[in-house]
Every structure is written in C-alpha cells, then in structure tokens.
Amino acid sequence: MCLGIPGKVIEIEKNMAKVDVGGFLRKISLDLCPDVSIGEYVLIHTGFAIQKVDAKEAEETLDLLIKMAEGI
Amino acid sequence: MPEDKILLAHGSGGKLSHDLIKQIFLPQFTNPSLEPLDDSAKITHRQGTIAFTTDSYVVNPIFFPGGDIGKLAVCGTVNDLSMIGATPSHLSLSLIVEEGFSIELLKQIISSIREVAEQAGVNIVTGDTKVVEHGAADQLFINTAGIGWIRQGVNLSGINAKPGDKILLSGYLGDHEMAVLSQREGFKFQGELKSDCAPLNDLVEKMLDTCPSIRCLRDPTRGGLATTLNEIAMMSNVGMVIEEEKVPVRESVRGISELLGLDPLYLANEGKLIAICPPNEEEHLLDVMREHPLGRDAEIIGRVVEENPKRVILHTLIGGHRILDMLTGGQYPRIC
Amino acid sequence: MKFIDEFRDKEIAEGLIQRIRKTSTRPTQLMEVCGTHTVSIFRYGIRGILPEQIKLISGPGCPVCVTPNGDIDLAIALSRQKDVIIATFGDMMRVPGSTSSLQKEKAEGRDIRIIYSSLEALKIAKEYPEKKVVFLAIGFETTSPTIAVAILRAKEEKLHNLFFLNSQKRVPPALRALLQTKQVKIGGFILPGHVSTIIGINPYQFIAKEFDRPAVITGFEPLDILQGIWMLLKQIEENRTAIEIQYRRVVHEEGNPIALKKIDEVFEKDEGRWRGLGLIPDSGYRFKESYKSMDVRNFEIEVEPLKEHPECLCGEVLQGIKSPLECRLFKKVCHPENPIGPCMVSIEGTCHTYYKFYQP
C-alpha cells in the first residue's frame, strides 16, 4: 500500500505531469510536489508525485554500496 | 468451496477456477479423455489419436492493440491443439451476439477470424449464432471447438515432466494482458504495447521436428507462467526451479506492473509457450525456437527437480529463493 | 528502469550479504514495520540469504490489515444503499467483515468501484451528481496527503456528493504502542521509506531517545533493505541508538512540508482504532470543523453487530508476537481464497506473504 515508483517527467501542464515509467505513460498530480522540471524523476504514489528523486543522492548511495560490496 | 455464488475470481484461471473444476465439473464427468486435464483431450481412434478442445472468449474490450476477440478465439483453440502435439485442422465457431451489435464490427471480426485461420491452416467447418436482448450479453461472446490428429511419435502431457528436464519459455510475458488492460483503462505507452496473440502451430511443428521427445508443451494463458508451471509440477509430481533473471519481460510491462503492484509471472499470454524437454536437448531446441519469428526471444528459464515435489521455486534476482504459487484471487477480469 | 534496476544488482547484493555476515556477531531481532517491506523481503527471498542469527519480524504496517472489522461493516452497509457508490483501492475488496466483504457485495450487484487515485473519486462524484460517492480513505501518511488534496478540491469545486470513510492511520504512535507493550523483543526498526518521505525523521526520534533502540529509514529495493539492515547491525554492534536515513534519494529530514501542510488543513490528530492493537492515542485523524460535512460517519445508518473469528490470530501477528505459522487457521482454513482475517487478504498482509512466499 505504500507503493511508490520512480518515473521520469516528460510533460508538465499546470499541476499535472505526464511521467514515463519504463515506457508506461501516466498522468499524475503535482499538487504535493510542484517544483519539478522536465527530465527530472519523481516518486509516484496513487496518482501523485510525492517527492523528487534526488539523482545525486542515488548515485552516492550506489557508489557507497559498490564500495561496501567490494569490501573497501 | 465456501462460496455459494460465482465470483469473478472463478474465471481467473487460478485457484478458484481449479476448485470449480475439481468440485463441480469433474465429479459429474469421469472419463479417461477428460481426466488428465491437459490443454486438449486425446481421443483414441483406430487410425490414431484425435485431439479435441474448446474455449470461450469474453474479452473486454473486443478490439485491442494487436488483435480482437475473433483472432483470440482462433489462436486460443489452435494453440490448445498444438500443445498436445496435434496438427490443428478443423474448428467450430459459435457466437452469442447482443442485440444492437454493429454489423460492420461483426464483419471486421469475421474477417479477422478468416485471416488468422488461413495463417494457421485451419478451416472453420461448422458454426452457430444466437442473438440475445440488449443487456443479456456484453456485445459479443465467442466459443470455438477444434480437432486435429496428434502427430505420430510424440507424447505430450503435463504428467510427463521428469527431474533433470529443462524448462523453456518462448518469449516476453504479459504483453496480452497488458494490451487488453491498457485499452480498457486507457493506459498509454511510449511506442505501442500489443497483444502477443498468435497461432503457435508452426513453431510447435518445427520444435517437434527437432525434438520429438519434448515432454510437455503448455501455453501460459490466464493465471500466467506461474500458474501453468504449478499445474505441470502437480500433474507430474515434480519440483521446479526457475531463474528470475532469465524470464523475459518487456520494460513497459515491468513499468506498468511495478506501478500497479502486479506480478508479470501471473499475467495472461496468448502467443507464448512453455516447453519441457529432456536434458541435453535444450540448447538445440532453443536455437530452433529462436529461428522462428514467434520464438525469437526464447530463453531457458529453469529446470525440473526431484526436491520439493509439486512446488515451483523462484531463484530471485539477488540470489534468494521464494515459492512461486498458483494465482490466488484474480488479477483482472475478462482478459481472454 | 532507472532508480529501480540499479538497486537490484546481484553482485552488489552478494557483497552486502558478506558485509552483513562480518558485521553481525550476535542474535538480533529486527522489525520491518511496513507491509511493502514485508512483500519486498519475501519477493527477493532476503530472509533466506541473511545469516541465521538475524531474525526479521513483520510489524503492523499494512493499512488494510489494521482496518477494524467495524469499518468494513460500515462500508458494506453503505454499499447496500441504493443511492451510494463506493470507491475504494483494490486491496479492500476481499477483506472479510463480520459476515460479508465488498467483493461479495459487488457480486450481489452493489455499485462498488476500484480506483487507483483519490482524484478518481472526485471524477465519479462529478459524473453522478444524483448519487452519494463514498471513498474508503485507508492508508498511512504516504496516502493521507493525497486524500487531503481530494478533500480540498471537493470543497473548492463545491462537490456536495463526495464523502469519506476515514480510516487513516499514523505510524509513529503505533511504534510507540508496540515498544510500550514490551511483548516483542525488538532490537531495531526498519522504518517505512515512503511514509518517511512525507513525515521526515523527527517523528521517530522517540524510538532512540525514549526507548534506546536504533532505527533506519529504508527503501524498498533489495539493496536498500540490505543496506538498511547493515546500518542497524552496525549501530547495534557499536552500541549506538540513532535514527538514520538509508533512503536518501527520496527521504529528507524535514519530509515533504507541502504534503504535511495539506494534511494539516483538513485533519487533526485523533485516537485511532487498529485491528489487533486496539485504540492507540494520536494514531488516527478526525476531520477539522470546515470539512466535517464530508465525514460519512455522520450518516444515520444501521451497521450489523461486530463479529470476529475467535481463533483469528491477526492481532498478535500484527504486533509481531506470533508468526502466521502459529495460527491454527493458517493454511488449513484461512488462505487467500477463503481469508478469515485481513492479514491473509492484503498482498502485504503478513499471513498472505507467508502463504505465498514462505520458503520450504
């Protein structure tokens, strides 16, 4: 029930955005996350963007995970 | 069965559907042709064995990307005959039409039926049409029955799987169910997501030419790959191990599945097959499948084992294990 | 798929497991609170690849599972009214009430519709002005802002035929209640990543400060969960207790202030009734004065007397006190085709996930 999936914003019209989830296109509300630009990723829950996905943090998390996995 | 009314889930191909068959139909109809519950029944005749099958089609909407209810009706029955090793030859076509249905649309559907019947090399030889008042049926329901002679030298059945056998899948999962759902719910995709609806008899001929000792063929329709594998595991009393990273699923189907909380392993397919073959034959069989347009994305997805009989285990993407059970409840209604 | 596939990498997972093995020196019991975590852990078979001495117990984080029978009965009673359309998320359809379920009522011909977003309830209300549309507002803080938005829109657009059956819950008070009962030994918490996207880190501080346990706000992909577990183990080994964020790509310390404000405009805290856990202070919401007219509990309607199966262990399972394997009904009588309690219905319910995924 707390399903949240990242999707890429490809179109914005007023407070709605069209997002792309692996090729599946969906219209969602930006009422809870208005400050997004085209090309950014948002976390989608029941038809709303609830937060932006921070690409930099994602990269840092992955880098850390890779280092941890390599035993560094 | 605790229910006293039919629920939509009784038609989903999962546990409730199986319960319905076991508890209501089987007790009334006991005969050796029915009992194996394979995709088609085998009827022994002096001159050989005939395969005989039937299916009804209630898909909503009746037109969807990649096909329509007519194409589905022919492919479904042709495929059920192929799965048992028969060469499909003759089909019946029965229609239940709602009063007010457009004749133009009916023509389109009949034309679609003709096209795919030609492609599959089958003849529609008998039929029936009933019309019911507006509201007594939803546009159009179709029933087809089909027969064909079973090839000499093959013995295909869900009871044949043995430890050591390999499991192959002919291509991407979930295209049909997602195409129908997307039409129904108005989902949009980058590019087009089409139903995989197709007659598999030609692919099957080539597979059996190469590997006549294939143990079993099944098409994972309602209930998906997981349900079909479970059926075979139970019929053969064997275990199965499936490698999640080998199972092909298109990115768009994965995307919509993640978003809606669906599992591609349970989605309906109408142009795919599972093949169980003896050990050491899988690589050759895979090559033959991949040479065919309907098997280009085929993969060896797992193996049959002795441990945990009647259970299908999924070896997960990250190296863990989980049980892959039959479909319970139902995902979406009127997909086929 | 970006931000998903990278966090399912097999090699990194194997490396993380090795790290966990090296870090863990003692038997540890961790509670994963959120139903979506329960599903993810089973889906990837994480329990089976962790070292034996680490036990993961499932908590009450399945909003469907903790909806009291009475709320289901109310929804059913409403559905039986000729002028009512029930709009609900799909998970609620098969939850058994005292004598029926929404799915059974639908089979009887009641107008019950599955929606994927609270905004669809608005659409239905506009399309059927002569009907009363009742949306079953069930969920945690991840969903509450979306419900608040629908309510605010309905007021703005002067929709008088849209009502809400409010059964929303708040997670941190439930965690406090669990820690207070002391019935389960919990060494640390794997905190719900998406709830935390909304509420941030502060509502959880009491876990460390008052109860001296570590907690990590964790994402849902397998690498997230493995990293979250490792972070908890590290704290335990180092005798630290802090609230940490693993899911940094979407969880900020302040949460989502816009979302919190929307909730605040419409709702105020109230006691919540949780199936199995009973009444927990501050764990629910009530409508603020200007929105009370949308509360369906104002309706005069007869609801059948409450009945729960005496042997259903959902309550204890939800608290992590018992596992589904200890329930006498599990698999024998209670299974997804014939669920006795909500834990078997919801795909995130502990009993359902055990039934579907439990390793031999």
mmCIF file of N, CA and C in Angstrom, chain B residues 103-169:
data_model
loop_
_atom_site.group_PDB
_atom_site.id
_atom_site.type_symbol
_atom_site.label_atom_id
_atom_site.label_comp_id
_atom_site.label_asym_id
_atom_site.label_seq_id
_atom_site.Cartn_x
_atom_site.Cartn_y
_atom_site.Cartn_z
ATOM 1 N N ILE B 103 -23.118 -4.457 -37.363
ATOM 2 C CA ILE B 103 -22.791 -5.473 -38.358
ATOM 3 C C ILE B 103 -21.420 -5.196 -38.964
ATOM 4 N N GLU B 104 -21.076 -3.944 -39.079
ATOM 5 C CA GLU B 104 -19.758 -3.573 -39.583
ATOM 6 C C GLU B 104 -18.667 -4.155 -38.690
ATOM 7 N N LEU B 105 -18.844 -4.027 -37.391
ATOM 8 C CA LEU B 105 -17.865 -4.585 -36.454
ATOM 9 C C LEU B 105 -17.846 -6.109 -36.551
ATOM 10 N N LEU B 106 -19.025 -6.691 -36.712
ATOM 11 C CA LEU B 106 -19.090 -8.157 -36.838
ATOM 12 C C LEU B 106 -18.294 -8.601 -38.063
ATOM 13 N N LYS B 107 -18.461 -7.859 -39.148
ATOM 14 C CA LYS B 107 -17.712 -8.186 -40.374
ATOM 15 C C LYS B 107 -16.213 -8.118 -40.123
ATOM 16 N N GLN B 108 -15.799 -7.084 -39.400
ATOM 17 C CA GLN B 108 -14.363 -6.933 -39.106
ATOM 18 C C GLN B 108 -13.846 -8.137 -38.339
ATOM 19 N N ILE B 109 -14.634 -8.567 -37.367
ATOM 20 C CA ILE B 109 -14.203 -9.694 -36.536
ATOM 21 C C ILE B 109 -14.153 -10.982 -37.348
ATOM 22 N N ILE B 110 -15.152 -11.203 -38.178
ATOM 23 C CA ILE B 110 -15.176 -12.407 -39.011
ATOM 24 C C ILE B 110 -13.991 -12.396 -39.978
ATOM 25 N N SER B 111 -13.684 -11.218 -40.507
ATOM 26 C CA SER B 111 -12.550 -11.090 -41.405
ATOM 27 C C SER B 111 -11.253 -11.419 -40.675
ATOM 28 N N SER B 112 -11.168 -10.973 -39.463
ATOM 29 C CA SER B 112 -10.014 -11.252 -38.619
ATOM 30 C C SER B 112 -9.886 -12.757 -38.388
ATOM 31 N N ILE B 113 -11.017 -13.410 -38.154
ATOM 32 C CA ILE B 113 -11.026 -14.854 -37.941
ATOM 33 C C ILE B 113 -10.520 -15.562 -39.197
ATOM 34 N N ARG B 114 -11.011 -15.097 -40.351
ATOM 35 C CA ARG B 114 -10.615 -15.743 -41.600
ATOM 36 C C ARG B 114 -9.108 -15.630 -41.794
ATOM 37 N N GLU B 115 -8.595 -14.399 -41.523
ATOM 38 C CA GLU B 115 -7.178 -14.134 -41.745
ATOM 39 C C GLU B 115 -6.290 -15.057 -40.922
ATOM 40 N N VAL B 116 -6.603 -15.169 -39.648
ATOM 41 C CA VAL B 116 -5.721 -15.967 -38.801
ATOM 42 C C VAL B 116 -5.955 -17.465 -39.014
ATOM 43 N N ALA B 117 -7.178 -17.832 -39.398
ATOM 44 C CA ALA B 117 -7.429 -19.253 -39.702
ATOM 45 C C ALA B 117 -6.601 -19.666 -40.915
ATOM 46 N N GLU B 118 -6.518 -18.772 -41.879
ATOM 47 C CA GLU B 118 -5.696 -19.038 -43.066
ATOM 48 C C GLU B 118 -4.239 -19.170 -42.676
ATOM 49 N N GLN B 119 -3.796 -18.237 -41.855
ATOM 50 C CA GLN B 119 -2.405 -18.248 -41.428
ATOM 51 C C GLN B 119 -2.081 -19.560 -40.715
ATOM 52 N N ALA B 120 -3.027 -20.040 -39.928
ATOM 53 C CA ALA B 120 -2.794 -21.258 -39.150
ATOM 54 C C ALA B 120 -3.081 -22.517 -39.951
ATOM 55 N N GLY B 121 -3.708 -22.357 -41.109
ATOM 56 C CA GLY B 121 -4.015 -23.526 -41.934
ATOM 57 C C GLY B 121 -5.176 -24.347 -41.409
ATOM 58 N N VAL B 122 -6.140 -23.711 -40.754
ATOM 59 C CA VAL B 122 -7.315 -24.446 -40.262
ATOM 60 C C VAL B 122 -8.566 -23.981 -40.979
ATOM 61 N N ASN B 123 -9.586 -24.849 -40.988
ATOM 62 C CA ASN B 123 -10.869 -24.498 -41.585
ATOM 63 C C ASN B 123 -11.947 -24.378 -40.528
ATOM 64 N N ILE B 124 -12.787 -23.328 -40.689
ATOM 65 C CA ILE B 124 -13.968 -23.228 -39.828
ATOM 66 C C ILE B 124 -15.042 -24.040 -40.533
ATOM 67 N N VAL B 125 -15.476 -25.137 -39.950
ATOM 68 C CA VAL B 125 -16.353 -26.052 -40.687
ATOM 69 C C VAL B 125 -17.781 -26.123 -40.171
ATOM 70 N N THR B 126 -18.017 -25.539 -39.019
ATOM 71 C CA THR B 126 -19.381 -25.558 -38.509
ATOM 72 C C THR B 126 -19.557 -24.403 -37.535
ATOM 73 N N GLY B 127 -20.781 -23.953 -37.398
ATOM 74 C CA GLY B 127 -20.959 -22.800 -36.519
ATOM 75 C C GLY B 127 -22.386 -22.618 -36.073
ATOM 76 N N ASP B 128 -22.572 -21.593 -35.253
ATOM 77 C CA ASP B 128 -23.899 -21.276 -34.753
ATOM 78 C C ASP B 128 -23.912 -19.824 -34.316
ATOM 79 N N THR B 129 -25.054 -19.197 -34.425
ATOM 80 C CA THR B 129 -25.187 -17.825 -33.948
ATOM 81 C C THR B 129 -26.471 -17.678 -33.157
ATOM 82 N N LYS B 130 -26.349 -17.086 -31.984
ATOM 83 C CA LYS B 130 -27.546 -16.769 -31.196
ATOM 84 C C LYS B 130 -27.526 -15.275 -30.920
ATOM 85 N N VAL B 131 -28.710 -14.665 -30.891
ATOM 86 C CA VAL B 131 -28.798 -13.258 -30.535
ATOM 87 C C VAL B 131 -29.613 -13.142 -29.258
ATOM 88 N N VAL B 132 -29.121 -12.357 -28.326
ATOM 89 C CA VAL B 132 -29.876 -12.148 -27.080
ATOM 90 C C VAL B 132 -30.223 -10.665 -26.955
ATOM 91 N N GLU B 133 -31.231 -10.395 -26.116
ATOM 92 C CA GLU B 133 -31.686 -8.998 -25.998
ATOM 93 C C GLU B 133 -30.564 -8.117 -25.457
ATOM 94 N N HIS B 134 -30.696 -6.882 -25.760
ATOM 95 C CA HIS B 134 -29.780 -5.861 -25.275
ATOM 96 C C HIS B 134 -29.628 -5.969 -23.762
ATOM 97 N N GLY B 135 -28.394 -6.100 -23.317
ATOM 98 C CA GLY B 135 -28.145 -6.210 -21.874
ATOM 99 C C GLY B 135 -27.938 -7.634 -21.401
ATOM 100 N N ALA B 136 -28.374 -8.630 -22.208
ATOM 101 C CA ALA B 136 -28.233 -10.023 -21.762
ATOM 102 C C ALA B 136 -26.854 -10.576 -22.078
ATOM 103 N N ALA B 137 -26.081 -9.875 -22.867
ATOM 104 C CA ALA B 137 -24.676 -10.259 -23.120
ATOM 105 C C ALA B 137 -23.942 -8.963 -23.409
ATOM 106 N N ASP B 138 -22.641 -8.949 -23.205
ATOM 107 C CA ASP B 138 -21.898 -7.719 -23.446
ATOM 108 C C ASP B 138 -21.303 -7.758 -24.850
ATOM 109 N N GLN B 139 -21.997 -7.217 -25.820
ATOM 110 C CA GLN B 139 -21.579 -7.117 -27.215
ATOM 111 C C GLN B 139 -21.490 -8.482 -27.885
ATOM 112 N N LEU B 140 -20.393 -9.242 -27.596
ATOM 113 C CA LEU B 140 -20.175 -10.494 -28.327
ATOM 114 C C LEU B 140 -19.382 -11.470 -27.482
ATOM 115 N N PHE B 141 -19.873 -12.705 -27.394
ATOM 116 C CA PHE B 141 -19.107 -13.786 -26.780
ATOM 117 C C PHE B 141 -18.887 -14.838 -27.858
ATOM 118 N N ILE B 142 -17.708 -15.460 -27.850
ATOM 119 C CA ILE B 142 -17.415 -16.474 -28.868
ATOM 120 C C ILE B 142 -16.996 -17.778 -28.199
ATOM 121 N N ASN B 143 -17.469 -18.885 -28.758
ATOM 122 C CA ASN B 143 -16.948 -20.194 -28.351
ATOM 123 C C ASN B 143 -16.388 -20.884 -29.592
ATOM 124 N N THR B 144 -15.198 -21.476 -29.439
ATOM 125 C CA THR B 144 -14.666 -22.288 -30.534
ATOM 126 C C THR B 144 -14.335 -23.669 -29.996
ATOM 127 N N ALA B 145 -14.492 -24.662 -30.849
ATOM 128 C CA ALA B 145 -14.018 -26.001 -30.519
ATOM 129 C C ALA B 145 -13.130 -26.421 -31.686
ATOM 130 N N GLY B 146 -12.157 -27.277 -31.417
ATOM 131 C CA GLY B 146 -11.247 -27.638 -32.501
ATOM 132 C C GLY B 146 -10.779 -29.063 -32.408
ATOM 133 N N ILE B 147 -10.443 -29.649 -33.577
ATOM 134 C CA ILE B 147 -9.893 -31.004 -33.599
ATOM 135 C C ILE B 147 -8.660 -31.055 -34.481
ATOM 136 N N GLY B 148 -7.854 -32.086 -34.246
ATOM 137 C CA GLY B 148 -6.691 -32.311 -35.100
ATOM 138 C C GLY B 148 -6.113 -33.667 -34.769
ATOM 139 N N TRP B 149 -5.411 -34.272 -35.711
ATOM 140 C CA TRP B 149 -4.750 -35.543 -35.446
ATOM 141 C C TRP B 149 -3.437 -35.285 -34.724
ATOM 142 N N ILE B 150 -3.173 -36.108 -33.728
ATOM 143 C CA ILE B 150 -1.917 -35.966 -32.993
ATOM 144 C C ILE B 150 -0.810 -36.620 -33.817
ATOM 145 N N ARG B 151 0.301 -35.895 -33.915
ATOM 146 C CA ARG B 151 1.461 -36.394 -34.652
ATOM 147 C C ARG B 151 1.894 -37.754 -34.126
ATOM 148 N N GLN B 152 2.359 -38.587 -35.044
ATOM 149 C CA GLN B 152 2.935 -39.855 -34.628
ATOM 150 C C GLN B 152 4.248 -39.587 -33.911
ATOM 151 N N GLY B 153 4.521 -40.414 -32.946
ATOM 152 C CA GLY B 153 5.842 -40.343 -32.318
ATOM 153 C C GLY B 153 5.993 -39.259 -31.270
ATOM 154 N N VAL B 154 4.902 -38.526 -30.946
ATOM 155 C CA VAL B 154 5.033 -37.566 -29.842
ATOM 156 C C VAL B 154 4.060 -37.932 -28.735
ATOM 157 N N ASN B 155 4.453 -37.619 -27.533
ATOM 158 C CA ASN B 155 3.594 -37.868 -26.375
ATOM 159 C C ASN B 155 3.750 -36.676 -25.435
ATOM 160 N N LEU B 156 2.862 -35.733 -25.612
ATOM 161 C CA LEU B 156 2.953 -34.505 -24.819
ATOM 162 C C LEU B 156 1.876 -34.499 -23.765
ATOM 163 N N SER B 157 2.283 -34.270 -22.526
ATOM 164 C CA SER B 157 1.286 -34.151 -21.470
ATOM 165 C C SER B 157 1.919 -33.538 -20.233
ATOM 166 N N GLY B 158 1.109 -32.910 -19.442
ATOM 167 C CA GLY B 158 1.576 -32.315 -18.194
ATOM 168 C C GLY B 158 2.044 -33.328 -17.179
ATOM 169 N N ILE B 159 1.791 -34.638 -17.433
ATOM 170 C CA ILE B 159 2.222 -35.636 -16.461
ATOM 171 C C ILE B 159 3.615 -36.177 -16.770
ATOM 172 N N ASN B 160 4.230 -35.677 -17.845
ATOM 173 C CA ASN B 160 5.483 -36.283 -18.320
ATOM 174 C C ASN B 160 6.773 -35.704 -17.765
ATOM 175 N N ALA B 161 6.719 -34.581 -17.070
ATOM 176 C CA ALA B 161 7.963 -33.917 -16.657
ATOM 177 C C ALA B 161 8.749 -34.805 -15.704
ATOM 178 N N LYS B 162 10.089 -34.819 -15.864
ATOM 179 C CA LYS B 162 10.942 -35.649 -15.003
ATOM 180 C C LYS B 162 12.108 -34.833 -14.462
ATOM 181 N N PRO B 163 12.586 -35.157 -13.260
ATOM 182 C CA PRO B 163 13.750 -34.447 -12.731
ATOM 183 C C PRO B 163 14.905 -34.500 -13.734
ATOM 184 N N GLY B 164 15.550 -33.356 -13.943
ATOM 185 C CA GLY B 164 16.623 -33.281 -14.930
ATOM 186 C C GLY B 164 16.188 -32.571 -16.189
ATOM 187 N N ASP B 165 14.888 -32.565 -16.448
ATOM 188 C CA ASP B 165 14.371 -31.874 -17.643
ATOM 189 C C ASP B 165 14.627 -30.379 -17.545
ATOM 190 N N LYS B 166 14.621 -29.730 -18.714
ATOM 191 C CA LYS B 166 14.806 -28.285 -18.736
ATOM 192 C C LYS B 166 13.505 -27.600 -19.153
ATOM 193 N N ILE B 167 13.355 -26.338 -18.698
ATOM 194 C CA ILE B 167 12.130 -25.584 -18.970
ATOM 195 C C ILE B 167 12.459 -24.388 -19.856
ATOM 196 N N LEU B 168 11.769 -24.287 -20.983
ATOM 197 C CA LEU B 168 11.995 -23.159 -21.896
ATOM 198 C C LEU B 168 10.733 -22.330 -22.037
ATOM 199 N N LEU B 169 10.911 -21.038 -22.266
ATOM 200 C CA LEU B 169 9.795 -20.112 -22.475
ATOM 201 C C LEU B 169 10.048 -19.406 -23.794
#
